[in-house]
CSV table of C-alpha atoms and ligand atoms in Angstrom, one decimal:
chain,number,residue,atom,x,y,z
A,13,MET,CA,97.4,136.0,116.4
A,14,SER,CA,97.0,135.9,112.7
A,15,ILE,CA,96.8,132.4,111.1
A,16,TRP,CA,100.4,133.0,109.2
A,17,ALA,CA,102.0,134.0,112.4
A,18,GLU,CA,100.9,130.9,114.1
A,19,ILE,CA,102.2,129.0,111.5
A,20,GLN,CA,105.4,130.5,111.2
A,21,ASN,CA,105.8,130.0,115.1
A,22,GLN,CA,104.8,126.5,114.7
A,23,ILE,CA,107.4,125.8,112.0
A,24,GLY,CA,110.1,127.6,113.9
A,25,GLN,CA,109.4,125.3,116.9
A,26,ALA,CA,109.7,122.3,114.6
A,27,LEU,CA,112.9,123.4,113.2
A,28,GLY,CA,114.1,124.7,116.5
A,29,LYS,CA,115.0,128.2,114.8
A,30,GLU,CA,113.2,130.9,113.8
A,31,PHE,CA,111.3,130.7,110.6
A,32,VAL,CA,109.9,133.9,108.7
A,33,ILE,CA,107.6,133.3,105.7
A,34,ARG,CA,109.2,135.5,102.8
A,35,ASP,CA,106.9,134.1,100.1
A,36,ARG,CA,103.4,132.8,100.0
A,37,ARG,CA,101.5,131.6,96.8
A,38,SER,CA,98.3,129.7,96.2
A,39,VAL,CA,98.5,126.0,95.0
A,40,GLY,CA,95.5,124.7,92.8
A,41,GLY,CA,94.3,121.2,92.5
A,42,GLY,CA,93.0,120.6,95.9
A,43,SER,CA,89.2,119.7,96.1
A,44,ILE,CA,88.3,120.8,99.9
A,45,ASN,CA,90.6,123.3,101.1
A,46,GLN,CA,92.8,126.5,100.1
A,47,ALA,CA,96.5,125.2,99.7
A,48,TYR,CA,99.5,127.3,99.6
A,49,GLN,CA,103.2,127.3,99.4
A,50,ILE,CA,105.1,129.2,101.7
A,51,SER,CA,109.0,129.7,101.8
A,52,ASP,CA,111.9,131.7,103.4
A,53,GLU,CA,115.2,131.7,101.7
A,54,HIS,CA,116.1,128.0,102.6
A,55,GLN,CA,112.8,126.1,103.2
A,56,GLN,CA,109.4,125.5,101.6
A,57,TYR,CA,106.1,124.3,103.1
A,58,PHE,CA,102.7,123.0,101.8
A,59,VAL,CA,99.8,124.7,104.0
A,60,LYS,CA,96.1,123.8,103.7
A,61,ILE,CA,93.7,126.0,105.4
A,62,ASN,CA,89.9,125.5,106.1
A,63,GLN,CA,87.4,126.9,108.6
A,64,ALA,CA,88.3,126.3,112.6
A,65,SER,CA,85.6,123.4,112.6
A,66,LYS,CA,87.8,121.1,110.3
A,67,VAL,CA,90.7,121.1,112.8
A,68,ALA,CA,89.8,117.5,113.4
A,69,MET,CA,90.0,116.5,109.9
A,70,PHE,CA,93.6,118.1,109.5
A,71,GLU,CA,94.6,116.3,112.7
A,72,ALA,CA,93.3,112.9,111.1
A,73,GLU,CA,95.4,113.6,108.1
A,74,ALA,CA,98.3,114.3,110.1
A,75,VAL,CA,98.1,111.3,112.2
A,76,GLY,CA,97.2,109.2,109.1
A,77,LEU,CA,100.3,110.4,107.4
A,78,ARG,CA,102.6,109.7,110.1
A,79,GLU,CA,101.3,106.0,110.4
A,80,MET,CA,101.7,105.5,106.6
A,81,ARG,CA,105.2,106.9,107.0
A,82,ASP,CA,106.0,104.6,110.1
A,83,SER,CA,105.2,101.8,107.9
A,84,GLN,CA,108.4,102.6,105.7
A,85,SER,CA,106.9,101.4,102.5
A,86,ILE,CA,105.9,104.4,100.5
A,87,ARG,CA,106.5,108.1,100.7
A,88,VAL,CA,104.0,110.4,101.9
A,89,PRO,CA,104.7,114.1,103.1
A,90,GLN,CA,105.9,114.6,106.6
A,91,PRO,CA,103.4,116.6,108.7
A,92,LEU,CA,104.8,119.5,110.7
A,93,GLY,CA,101.8,120.3,112.7
A,94,TRP,CA,98.2,121.5,112.7
A,95,GLY,CA,95.9,123.7,114.6
A,96,THR,CA,93.6,126.8,114.8
A,97,ALA,CA,94.2,130.4,114.7
A,98,ASP,CA,92.0,133.4,113.9
A,99,GLY,CA,88.9,131.6,113.2
A,100,GLN,CA,90.7,129.1,110.7
A,101,SER,CA,92.4,125.6,110.9
A,102,TYR,CA,95.5,124.4,109.1
A,103,ILE,CA,98.0,121.8,108.4
A,104,ILE,CA,101.5,122.2,107.5
A,105,LEU,CA,103.4,119.6,105.6
A,106,GLU,CA,106.9,119.2,104.0
A,107,TRP,CA,106.8,120.6,100.4
A,108,ILE,CA,107.6,118.2,97.9
A,109,PRO,CA,108.5,119.3,94.6
A,110,LEU,CA,106.4,116.8,91.9
A,111,GLY,CA,107.3,115.3,88.7
A,112,GLN,CA,105.8,113.0,86.1
A,113,GLY,CA,105.6,109.3,86.4
A,114,ASN,CA,106.8,106.9,83.8
A,115,SER,CA,106.1,102.9,83.6
A,116,GLN,CA,109.1,102.2,85.7
A,117,THR,CA,107.8,104.4,88.7
A,118,TRP,CA,104.4,103.4,88.4
A,119,PHE,CA,105.4,99.9,88.7
A,120,ALA,CA,107.5,101.0,91.7
A,121,MET,CA,104.1,102.6,93.0
A,122,GLY,CA,102.4,99.3,92.8
A,123,GLN,CA,105.2,97.5,94.8
A,124,GLN,CA,105.4,100.0,97.5
A,125,LEU,CA,101.4,100.2,97.9
A,126,ALA,CA,101.7,96.5,98.5
A,127,ALA,CA,104.4,97.0,101.0
A,128,MET,CA,102.3,99.4,102.7
A,129,HIS,CA,99.2,97.0,102.7
A,130,ARG,CA,101.4,94.5,104.5
A,131,GLN,CA,101.2,96.3,107.7
A,132,ALA,CA,98.3,94.8,109.5
A,133,HIS,CA,96.5,95.5,112.8
A,134,ASP,CA,95.8,92.7,115.4
A,135,ARG,CA,92.4,94.6,116.4
A,136,GLY,CA,91.3,94.0,112.8
A,137,PHE,CA,89.4,96.6,110.8
A,138,GLY,CA,89.1,100.1,111.8
A,139,TRP,CA,91.5,102.7,113.1
A,140,HIS,CA,92.0,104.3,116.7
A,141,GLN,CA,90.3,107.5,115.2
A,142,ASN,CA,87.5,108.7,112.8
A,143,ASN,CA,88.5,110.8,109.9
A,144,THR,CA,87.0,112.1,106.9
A,145,ILE,CA,86.5,111.0,103.4
A,146,GLY,CA,86.3,114.1,101.1
A,147,ASP,CA,84.2,116.2,103.3
A,148,THR,CA,82.1,113.4,104.7
A,149,PRO,CA,82.7,111.9,108.3
A,150,GLN,CA,84.2,108.2,108.1
A,151,ARG,CA,83.7,106.3,111.1
A,152,ASN,CA,86.5,103.7,112.0
A,153,PRO,CA,85.4,101.7,115.4
A,154,TRP,CA,87.5,98.5,115.8
A,155,THR,CA,85.7,95.7,114.2
A,156,GLU,CA,86.8,91.9,113.9
A,157,ASP,CA,84.7,90.9,110.9
A,158,TRP,CA,85.5,92.9,107.8
A,159,GLY,CA,82.0,92.1,106.1
A,160,GLU,CA,80.2,93.6,109.2
A,161,PHE,CA,82.6,96.7,109.1
A,162,PHE,CA,81.9,97.4,105.5
A,163,ALA,CA,78.3,97.0,105.7
A,164,GLU,CA,77.8,99.0,108.7
A,165,HIS,CA,80.3,101.7,108.8
A,166,ARG,CA,80.9,102.1,105.0
A,167,ILE,CA,77.9,101.4,102.7
A,168,GLY,CA,75.2,101.6,105.9
A,169,TYR,CA,76.5,105.1,107.0
A,170,GLN,CA,76.6,106.3,103.5
A,171,LEU,CA,73.1,105.1,102.8
A,172,GLN,CA,71.9,106.9,106.0
A,173,LEU,CA,73.5,110.2,104.9
A,174,ALA,CA,72.0,109.7,101.6
A,175,GLN,CA,68.4,109.4,103.1
A,176,ARG,CA,69.1,112.6,104.9
A,177,HIS,CA,69.9,114.4,101.8
A,178,GLY,CA,66.6,113.0,99.9
A,179,GLY,CA,68.4,110.0,98.4
A,180,GLN,CA,66.3,106.8,98.3
A,181,PHE,CA,67.9,103.6,96.9
A,182,ARG,CA,65.9,100.4,95.8
A,183,GLN,CA,67.2,97.5,97.4
A,184,GLY,CA,69.5,99.3,99.7
A,185,GLU,CA,68.3,97.5,102.8
A,186,ALA,CA,68.6,94.2,101.0
A,187,LEU,CA,72.3,95.1,99.8
A,188,LEU,CA,73.1,95.7,103.4
A,189,ASP,CA,71.9,92.3,104.7
A,190,LYS,CA,73.8,90.6,102.0
A,191,ILE,CA,77.3,92.2,102.3
A,192,PRO,CA,78.4,89.9,104.9
A,193,ALA,CA,77.6,86.8,102.8
A,194,LEU,CA,79.1,88.5,99.8
A,195,LEU,CA,82.3,89.0,101.7
A,196,ALA,CA,82.4,85.9,103.8
A,197,HIS,CA,84.5,83.9,101.6
A,198,HIS,CA,87.1,86.1,100.8
A,199,ARG,CA,88.8,85.9,104.2
A,200,ALA,CA,90.0,89.7,104.0
A,201,THR,CA,93.0,90.6,106.0
A,202,SER,CA,93.9,93.8,108.1
A,203,SER,CA,95.9,96.3,106.0
A,204,LEU,CA,96.9,99.9,106.2
A,205,VAL,CA,95.0,101.4,103.5
A,206,HIS,CA,95.3,104.9,102.2
A,207,GLY,CA,91.4,104.9,101.7
A,208,ASP,CA,91.0,107.6,98.9
A,209,LEU,CA,93.4,106.5,96.2
A,210,TRP,CA,92.1,108.3,93.2
A,211,SER,CA,94.7,109.8,90.7
A,212,GLY,CA,94.7,113.0,92.2
A,213,ASN,CA,96.2,111.7,95.3
A,214,ALA,CA,99.1,109.5,93.7
A,215,ALA,CA,102.1,111.6,92.4
A,216,PHE,CA,105.9,111.4,92.1
A,217,THR,CA,108.8,113.3,93.2
A,218,GLN,CA,111.0,115.2,90.6
A,219,ALA,CA,113.4,112.2,91.2
A,220,GLY,CA,110.5,109.6,90.1
A,221,GLU,CA,110.1,108.5,93.6
A,222,PRO,CA,106.2,107.4,94.3
A,223,ILE,CA,104.3,109.6,96.8
A,224,ILE,CA,100.6,109.2,97.8
A,225,LEU,CA,98.8,112.2,99.3
A,226,ASP,CA,95.6,113.4,101.3
A,227,PRO,CA,94.7,110.0,102.8
A,228,ALA,CA,91.6,108.8,104.5
A,229,THR,CA,93.6,106.1,106.4
A,230,TYR,CA,92.1,103.0,108.2
A,231,TYR,CA,92.9,99.4,108.4
A,232,GLY,CA,90.7,97.5,105.8
A,233,ASP,CA,90.8,94.9,102.9
A,234,ARG,CA,93.5,96.2,100.7
A,235,GLU,CA,91.4,95.6,97.7
A,236,VAL,CA,89.5,99.0,98.7
A,237,ASP,CA,92.6,100.9,97.4
A,238,ILE,CA,92.9,99.0,94.2
A,239,ALA,CA,89.2,99.2,93.4
A,240,MET,CA,89.4,103.2,94.0
A,241,THR,CA,92.3,103.3,91.5
A,242,GLU,CA,89.9,101.9,88.9
A,243,LEU,CA,87.1,104.0,89.7
A,244,PHE,CA,87.8,107.3,87.5
A,245,GLY,CA,89.7,105.9,84.5
A,246,GLY,CA,92.4,103.6,86.0
A,247,PHE,CA,96.0,103.9,86.7
A,248,PRO,CA,98.7,103.1,84.3
A,249,GLN,CA,99.1,99.3,83.5
A,250,ALA,CA,102.6,99.4,85.2
A,251,PHE,CA,101.1,100.1,88.5
A,252,TYR,CA,98.8,97.2,88.4
A,253,GLN,CA,101.9,95.0,87.3
A,254,GLY,CA,103.9,96.2,90.2
A,255,TYR,CA,101.3,95.5,92.6
A,256,GLN,CA,100.4,92.2,91.4
A,257,GLU,CA,104.0,91.1,91.4
A,258,ALA,CA,104.3,92.2,94.8
A,259,TRP,CA,101.1,90.8,96.3
A,260,PRO,CA,98.6,89.2,93.8
A,261,LEU,CA,94.9,90.0,94.1
A,262,ALA,CA,92.7,87.2,95.6
A,263,GLU,CA,90.1,85.7,93.4
A,264,GLY,CA,86.8,87.6,93.3
A,265,TYR,CA,88.3,91.1,93.2
A,266,GLN,CA,86.4,92.1,90.0
A,267,GLN,CA,83.2,91.2,91.9
A,268,ARG,CA,84.1,92.9,95.2
A,269,LYS,CA,85.2,96.1,93.2
A,270,THR,CA,82.0,97.4,92.5
A,271,LEU,CA,80.9,96.9,96.0
A,272,TYR,CA,83.9,98.7,97.3
A,273,ASN,CA,83.5,101.5,94.7
A,274,LEU,CA,79.9,101.9,95.7
A,275,TYR,CA,81.1,103.4,98.8
A,276,HIS,CA,82.8,106.3,96.9
A,277,ILE,CA,79.9,106.8,94.6
A,278,LEU,CA,77.5,107.2,97.4
A,279,ASN,CA,80.0,109.5,98.8
A,280,HIS,CA,79.8,111.5,95.8
A,281,PHE,CA,76.2,111.6,95.9
A,282,ASN,CA,76.3,112.8,99.5
A,283,LEU,CA,78.8,115.5,98.5
A,284,PHE,CA,77.8,116.5,95.0
A,285,GLY,CA,74.3,114.8,94.4
A,286,GLY,CA,73.4,114.7,90.7
A,287,GLY,CA,74.1,111.9,88.4
A,288,TYR,CA,75.7,109.9,91.3
A,289,ALA,CA,72.2,108.7,92.4
A,290,SER,CA,71.5,106.6,89.2
A,291,GLN,CA,75.1,105.3,89.3
A,292,ALA,CA,74.9,104.2,92.7
A,293,GLN,CA,71.6,102.6,92.0
A,294,ARG,CA,72.8,100.8,89.1
A,295,MET,CA,75.8,99.3,91.2
A,296,ILE,CA,73.3,98.2,94.0
A,297,GLU,CA,71.3,96.4,91.2
A,298,GLN,CA,74.5,95.1,89.7
A,299,ILE,CA,76.0,93.6,93.1
A,300,LEU,CA,72.7,92.2,94.1
A,301,ALA,CA,72.4,90.3,90.6
A,302,ARG,CA,75.6,88.5,91.3
A,303,VAL,CA,74.4,86.9,94.7
B,386,LIG,P1,93.0,118.8,99.2
B,386,LIG,O1,92.8,118.0,100.7
B,386,LIG,O2,92.3,120.1,99.4
B,386,LIG,O3,92.0,117.9,98.3
B,386,LIG,P2,95.3,117.9,98.4
B,386,LIG,O4,96.1,117.5,99.7
B,386,LIG,O5,94.9,116.7,97.5
B,386,LIG,O6,94.4,119.1,98.8
B,386,LIG,O7,96.5,118.7,97.6
B,386,LIG,C1,96.2,119.7,96.4
B,386,LIG,C2,97.2,119.6,95.5
B,386,LIG,O8,98.5,120.0,96.0
B,386,LIG,C3,97.5,118.0,95.1
B,386,LIG,O9,97.3,117.4,94.1
B,386,LIG,C4,99.1,118.2,94.7
B,386,LIG,O10,99.4,118.5,93.6
B,386,LIG,C5,99.7,119.3,95.6
B,386,LIG,N1,100.2,118.8,96.7
B,386,LIG,C6,99.9,118.3,97.8
B,386,LIG,N2,100.5,118.0,98.8
B,386,LIG,C7,101.9,118.4,98.3
B,386,LIG,C8,103.2,118.8,99.0
B,386,LIG,N3,103.2,118.1,100.2
B,386,LIG,N4,104.2,119.2,98.2
B,386,LIG,C9,103.8,119.8,97.0
B,386,LIG,N5,102.6,119.7,96.4
B,386,LIG,C10,101.6,119.2,97.1
């Protein structure tokens, strides 16, 4: 069956009545997948397509979106289904017409993200399934100690991948040894996090309702999300005001921020190479200089 026939059937099953695709348009802006808007006379859906081997990535996205949705804190697109057909994989999401943010709606986004971060897991840090960050595998085995989790499954894992890509970072091992100590006094608590919160994954509905997209969900220190919002230029000040009013950040965040963002820079090196190597090296040295 063609992928569009399969998608149309799956939507029909979810709706409990026939759905026939009348219009299909490409949507730009995605970094990894081909994205489309499909519609009949009444409904619109957002569909992402990739090669068949990526179906686990779409499954993890859908399961993550459901978990975030169940936290009843901040809006995320509702997933209708995912699967493979005709050598490709797909995910179907509700279509949400997007609008612009203003200082009030950015403030609300900060508050609602803090509310999502209030959701903890009694198994600590990790998730019940692995997922991806960009196109890179992200491992989430449940771990009681945050420092151990972040050292082994975030920085350590990316350093191993980097080595396979010919990236040799001076003092990488020394950093790994120091991470548990760097995070020991912080007493991070378990929070449901988005995991990939750059500006392309934060948006607003046309009515101004905050919405977050395309997560790399797990339970971690909530500061990982705030750190990432600051990585490529930062979100508007109102966002941080909203967040801090709802749940102030702990002392020492500024120091931990570089460590948390090193994960994404190493991942960018692994995905795109180039200048990210020297940026990661500088960050490693900066972090170690403070120990
Ligand atoms: P990718 O996984 O390929 O990076 P995204 O999930 O980030 O793709 O989506 C790409 C773009 O499509 C987003 O930046 C956003 O502008 C738009 N978009 C994402 N989800 C929806 C949706 N449910 N409804 C409408 N537009 C969306």
